[in-house]
Amino acid sequence: MRSSQAVSAILAPVFLATLVAGCGAAAAAGGGGGQQCGSGHRVEVVVELASKKVVDSCVAFTAAEIPAETAMKRSGIEFAIKHFSYGDAVCQIDREPAAYTNCFASGQPYWALFTWSGEGPWRVAQTGISDIHLRPGDALGWHFGTGSPAAPPKPPKG
């Protein structure tokens, strides 16, 4: 397993591409956040499916922070969870996989969860979705694949 510095060095170019592609139009207009998110109390949900199609949604909220599971529900992106002792895990997003019996079957693709706090690279989540809280400008990222850790989602296509 690579050190966190090595992983960060590998993922930094991907993050920069995400930042430029996802925020470029809003930044040019004087706003922050993703192209569709603008400013204010908003978080972005970015999902890269196995087909490499990217599903992107902006979620508005009024509190100081929003639970990640609530952000997923409000995003309008279909997802299914399974309860584990460490928290809830997402087993299906946008009906992918079509069916599942185990979220983390050995050698099989799974949904890797990432967070972004407005700066630096995407970070692999160390907990289940039920323990993550997002603040304005944060992003929640998903990638369906195998490996450890899976690559972060590609940037939204505007």
PDB file of C-alpha atoms in Angstrom:
ATOM      1  CA  MET A   1       0.000   0.000   0.000  1.00  0.00           C
ATOM      2  CA  ARG A   2       1.333   3.461  -0.861  1.00  0.00           C
ATOM      3  CA  SER A   3       1.871   6.173   1.679  1.00  0.00           C
ATOM      4  CA  SER A   4      -0.674   8.973   1.847  1.00  0.00           C
ATOM      5  CA  GLN A   5       1.922  11.386   0.408  1.00  0.00           C
ATOM      6  CA  ALA A   6       2.484   9.165  -2.617  1.00  0.00           C
ATOM      7  CA  VAL A   7      -1.254   8.751  -3.164  1.00  0.00           C
ATOM      8  CA  SER A   8      -1.725  12.519  -2.833  1.00  0.00           C
ATOM      9  CA  ALA A   9       1.024  13.115  -5.405  1.00  0.00           C
ATOM     10  CA  ILE A  10      -0.664  10.741  -7.834  1.00  0.00           C
ATOM     11  CA  LEU A  11      -4.138  12.192  -7.304  1.00  0.00           C
ATOM     12  CA  ALA A  12      -3.116  15.885  -7.352  1.00  0.00           C
ATOM     13  CA  PRO A  13      -3.325  16.212 -11.181  1.00  0.00           C
ATOM     14  CA  VAL A  14      -6.773  14.589 -11.143  1.00  0.00           C
ATOM     15  CA  PHE A  15      -7.898  16.995  -8.452  1.00  0.00           C
ATOM     16  CA  LEU A  16      -6.608  19.994 -10.421  1.00  0.00           C
ATOM     17  CA  ALA A  17      -8.504  18.805 -13.485  1.00  0.00           C
ATOM     18  CA  THR A  18     -11.607  18.460 -11.320  1.00  0.00           C
ATOM     19  CA  LEU A  19     -11.177  21.942  -9.924  1.00  0.00           C
ATOM     20  CA  VAL A  20     -10.613  23.552 -13.326  1.00  0.00           C
ATOM     21  CA  ALA A  21     -13.374  21.677 -15.152  1.00  0.00           C
ATOM     22  CA  GLY A  22     -15.886  21.710 -12.325  1.00  0.00           C
ATOM     23  CA  CYS A  23     -15.394  25.267 -11.144  1.00  0.00           C
ATOM     24  CA  GLY A  24     -14.151  27.103 -14.199  1.00  0.00           C
ATOM     25  CA  ALA A  25     -17.371  28.736 -15.355  1.00  0.00           C
ATOM     26  CA  ALA A  26     -18.519  29.687 -11.864  1.00  0.00           C
ATOM     27  CA  ALA A  27     -15.107  31.069 -10.961  1.00  0.00           C
ATOM     28  CA  ALA A  28     -15.030  33.137 -14.128  1.00  0.00           C
ATOM     29  CA  ALA A  29     -18.404  34.572 -13.167  1.00  0.00           C
ATOM     30  CA  GLY A  30     -17.108  35.470  -9.712  1.00  0.00           C
ATOM     31  CA  GLY A  31     -18.775  32.593  -7.852  1.00  0.00           C
ATOM     32  CA  GLY A  32     -17.288  29.634  -6.063  1.00  0.00           C
ATOM     33  CA  GLY A  33     -18.052  25.957  -6.113  1.00  0.00           C
ATOM     34  CA  GLY A  34     -19.010  23.790  -9.040  1.00  0.00           C
ATOM     35  CA  GLN A  35     -20.343  25.073 -12.295  1.00  0.00           C
ATOM     36  CA  GLN A  36     -23.944  24.387 -11.317  1.00  0.00           C
ATOM     37  CA  CYS A  37     -23.527  25.026  -7.580  1.00  0.00           C
ATOM     38  CA  GLY A  38     -22.621  28.707  -7.506  1.00  0.00           C
ATOM     39  CA  SER A  39     -22.232  30.225  -4.056  1.00  0.00           C
ATOM     40  CA  GLY A  40     -24.049  29.798  -0.766  1.00  0.00           C
ATOM     41  CA  HIS A  41     -24.821  26.720   1.259  1.00  0.00           C
ATOM     42  CA  ARG A  42     -24.297  24.073  -1.399  1.00  0.00           C
ATOM     43  CA  VAL A  43     -22.355  20.847  -1.803  1.00  0.00           C
ATOM     44  CA  GLU A  44     -21.636  18.900  -4.945  1.00  0.00           C
ATOM     45  CA  VAL A  45     -22.183  15.173  -5.437  1.00  0.00           C
ATOM     46  CA  VAL A  46     -20.045  13.676  -8.233  1.00  0.00           C
ATOM     47  CA  VAL A  47     -20.489  10.036  -9.287  1.00  0.00           C
ATOM     48  CA  GLU A  48     -18.374   8.207 -11.861  1.00  0.00           C
ATOM     49  CA  LEU A  49     -20.134   5.067 -13.068  1.00  0.00           C
ATOM     50  CA  ALA A  50     -18.338   1.980 -14.407  1.00  0.00           C
ATOM     51  CA  SER A  51     -19.102   3.214 -17.937  1.00  0.00           C
ATOM     52  CA  LYS A  52     -17.071   6.375 -17.054  1.00  0.00           C
ATOM     53  CA  LYS A  53     -20.266   8.433 -17.340  1.00  0.00           C
ATOM     54  CA  VAL A  54     -20.262  11.178 -14.700  1.00  0.00           C
ATOM     55  CA  VAL A  55     -23.430  12.130 -12.829  1.00  0.00           C
ATOM     56  CA  ASP A  56     -23.152  15.475 -11.043  1.00  0.00           C
ATOM     57  CA  SER A  57     -25.652  17.157  -8.730  1.00  0.00           C
ATOM     58  CA  CYS A  58     -25.636  20.311  -6.641  1.00  0.00           C
ATOM     59  CA  VAL A  59     -27.413  20.183  -3.280  1.00  0.00           C
ATOM     60  CA  ALA A  60     -28.537  23.300  -1.402  1.00  0.00           C
ATOM     61  CA  PHE A  61     -29.039  23.360   2.368  1.00  0.00           C
ATOM     62  CA  THR A  62     -29.540  25.974   5.091  1.00  0.00           C
ATOM     63  CA  ALA A  63     -27.747  24.550   8.168  1.00  0.00           C
ATOM     64  CA  ALA A  64     -24.033  24.922   8.945  1.00  0.00           C
ATOM     65  CA  GLU A  65     -23.467  21.401   7.588  1.00  0.00           C
ATOM     66  CA  ILE A  66     -25.380  18.559   5.969  1.00  0.00           C
ATOM     67  CA  PRO A  67     -25.037  14.810   6.577  1.00  0.00           C
ATOM     68  CA  ALA A  68     -23.610  13.126   3.467  1.00  0.00           C
ATOM     69  CA  GLU A  69     -26.494  10.650   3.392  1.00  0.00           C
ATOM     70  CA  THR A  70     -28.969  13.561   3.342  1.00  0.00           C
ATOM     71  CA  ALA A  71     -26.991  15.205   0.528  1.00  0.00           C
ATOM     72  CA  MET A  72     -27.216  11.974  -1.476  1.00  0.00           C
ATOM     73  CA  LYS A  73     -30.985  11.779  -0.893  1.00  0.00           C
ATOM     74  CA  ARG A  74     -31.478  15.397  -1.974  1.00  0.00           C
ATOM     75  CA  SER A  75     -29.235  14.959  -5.031  1.00  0.00           C
ATOM     76  CA  GLY A  76     -31.900  12.920  -6.798  1.00  0.00           C
ATOM     77  CA  ILE A  77     -29.317  10.245  -7.632  1.00  0.00           C
ATOM     78  CA  GLU A  78     -30.658   6.765  -6.835  1.00  0.00           C
ATOM     79  CA  PHE A  79     -28.654   4.875  -4.219  1.00  0.00           C
ATOM     80  CA  ALA A  80     -29.026   1.940  -1.830  1.00  0.00           C
ATOM     81  CA  ILE A  81     -27.300   1.437   1.494  1.00  0.00           C
ATOM     82  CA  LYS A  82     -26.476  -1.486   3.727  1.00  0.00           C
ATOM     83  CA  HIS A  83     -25.991  -1.170   7.482  1.00  0.00           C
ATOM     84  CA  PHE A  84     -22.693  -2.317   9.019  1.00  0.00           C
ATOM     85  CA  SER A  85     -21.260  -2.025  12.529  1.00  0.00           C
ATOM     86  CA  TYR A  86     -19.024   0.868  11.365  1.00  0.00           C
ATOM     87  CA  GLY A  87     -21.907   2.755   9.749  1.00  0.00           C
ATOM     88  CA  ASP A  88     -23.851   2.737   6.513  1.00  0.00           C
ATOM     89  CA  ALA A  89     -22.184   1.802   3.234  1.00  0.00           C
ATOM     90  CA  VAL A  90     -23.479   2.566  -0.242  1.00  0.00           C
ATOM     91  CA  CYS A  91     -23.844  -0.608  -2.302  1.00  0.00           C
ATOM     92  CA  GLN A  92     -25.620   0.750  -5.389  1.00  0.00           C
ATOM     93  CA  ILE A  93     -25.737   4.120  -7.149  1.00  0.00           C
ATOM     94  CA  ASP A  94     -27.785   4.917 -10.259  1.00  0.00           C
ATOM     95  CA  ARG A  95     -28.812   1.233 -10.338  1.00  0.00           C
ATOM     96  CA  GLU A  96     -25.183   0.119 -10.585  1.00  0.00           C
ATOM     97  CA  PRO A  97     -24.605  -2.713  -9.975  1.00  0.00           C
ATOM     98  CA  ALA A  98     -27.999  -3.958 -11.125  1.00  0.00           C
ATOM     99  CA  ALA A  99     -28.102  -6.389  -8.186  1.00  0.00           C
ATOM    100  CA  TYR A 100     -25.869  -7.032  -5.188  1.00  0.00           C
ATOM    101  CA  THR A 101     -25.685  -9.342  -2.205  1.00  0.00           C
ATOM    102  CA  ASN A 102     -22.443  -8.042  -0.715  1.00  0.00           C
ATOM    103  CA  CYS A 103     -21.162  -4.459  -0.919  1.00  0.00           C
ATOM    104  CA  PHE A 104     -17.517  -5.490  -0.681  1.00  0.00           C
ATOM    105  CA  ALA A 105     -17.136  -8.941  -2.254  1.00  0.00           C
ATOM    106  CA  SER A 106     -13.490  -9.895  -2.714  1.00  0.00           C
ATOM    107  CA  GLY A 107     -12.218  -9.027  -6.191  1.00  0.00           C
ATOM    108  CA  GLN A 108     -15.494  -7.374  -7.192  1.00  0.00           C
ATOM    109  CA  PRO A 109     -16.116  -3.683  -7.958  1.00  0.00           C
ATOM    110  CA  TYR A 110     -17.407  -1.528  -5.125  1.00  0.00           C
ATOM    111  CA  TRP A 111     -18.381   2.082  -4.530  1.00  0.00           C
ATOM    112  CA  ALA A 112     -15.365   3.992  -3.210  1.00  0.00           C
ATOM    113  CA  LEU A 113     -16.284   7.158  -1.306  1.00  0.00           C
ATOM    114  CA  PHE A 114     -14.247  10.370  -1.432  1.00  0.00           C
ATOM    115  CA  THR A 115     -14.636  13.793   0.139  1.00  0.00           C
ATOM    116  CA  TRP A 116     -13.251  17.160  -0.867  1.00  0.00           C
ATOM    117  CA  SER A 117     -13.168  20.078   1.546  1.00  0.00           C
ATOM    118  CA  GLY A 118     -12.556  22.916  -0.885  1.00  0.00           C
ATOM    119  CA  GLU A 119      -8.779  22.526  -1.126  1.00  0.00           C
ATOM    120  CA  GLY A 120      -6.196  19.833  -1.662  1.00  0.00           C
ATOM    121  CA  PRO A 121      -6.851  16.457  -3.249  1.00  0.00           C
ATOM    122  CA  TRP A 122      -9.875  14.197  -2.939  1.00  0.00           C
ATOM    123  CA  ARG A 123      -9.592  12.174   0.256  1.00  0.00           C
ATOM    124  CA  VAL A 124     -10.635   8.543   0.571  1.00  0.00           C
ATOM    125  CA  ALA A 125     -13.322   8.376   3.255  1.00  0.00           C
ATOM    126  CA  GLN A 126     -12.272   6.489   6.367  1.00  0.00           C
ATOM    127  CA  THR A 127     -15.848   5.912   7.572  1.00  0.00           C
ATOM    128  CA  GLY A 128     -19.235   4.985   6.187  1.00  0.00           C
ATOM    129  CA  ILE A 129     -21.477   7.619   4.609  1.00  0.00           C
ATOM    130  CA  SER A 130     -23.532   7.873   7.818  1.00  0.00           C
ATOM    131  CA  ASP A 131     -20.571   9.438   9.671  1.00  0.00           C
ATOM    132  CA  ILE A 132     -19.687  12.114   7.097  1.00  0.00           C
ATOM    133  CA  HIS A 133     -20.904  15.715   7.377  1.00  0.00           C
ATOM    134  CA  LEU A 134     -20.343  18.271   4.616  1.00  0.00           C
ATOM    135  CA  ARG A 135     -19.969  22.041   4.856  1.00  0.00           C
ATOM    136  CA  PRO A 136     -20.692  24.667   2.190  1.00  0.00           C
ATOM    137  CA  GLY A 137     -18.346  24.211  -0.779  1.00  0.00           C
ATOM    138  CA  ASP A 138     -17.494  20.584   0.050  1.00  0.00           C
ATOM    139  CA  ALA A 139     -17.964  17.728  -2.407  1.00  0.00           C
ATOM    140  CA  LEU A 140     -18.855  14.060  -2.112  1.00  0.00           C
ATOM    141  CA  GLY A 141     -17.312  11.823  -4.778  1.00  0.00           C
ATOM    142  CA  TRP A 142     -18.011   8.239  -5.802  1.00  0.00           C
ATOM    143  CA  HIS A 143     -16.166   5.850  -8.113  1.00  0.00           C
ATOM    144  CA  PHE A 144     -17.293   2.327  -9.001  1.00  0.00           C
ATOM    145  CA  GLY A 145     -14.355   0.018  -9.520  1.00  0.00           C
ATOM    146  CA  THR A 146     -11.816  -2.351  -8.023  1.00  0.00           C
ATOM    147  CA  GLY A 147      -8.510  -1.626  -6.339  1.00  0.00           C
ATOM    148  CA  SER A 148      -7.278   0.153  -3.267  1.00  0.00           C
ATOM    149  CA  PRO A 149      -7.875   2.994  -3.292  1.00  0.00           C
ATOM    150  CA  ALA A 150     -10.026   3.448  -6.373  1.00  0.00           C
ATOM    151  CA  ALA A 151      -9.412   6.567  -8.444  1.00  0.00           C
ATOM    152  CA  PRO A 152     -11.541   9.601  -7.617  1.00  0.00           C
ATOM    153  CA  PRO A 153     -14.387  10.553  -9.924  1.00  0.00           C
ATOM    154  CA  LYS A 154     -13.654  12.384 -13.124  1.00  0.00           C
ATOM    155  CA  PRO A 155     -14.631  16.057 -13.177  1.00  0.00           C
ATOM    156  CA  PRO A 156     -18.163  17.035 -14.183  1.00  0.00           C
ATOM    157  CA  LYS A 157     -18.602  17.776 -17.873  1.00  0.00           C
ATOM    158  CA  GLY A 158     -20.329  21.119 -17.241  1.00  0.00           C
TER     159      GLY A 158
END
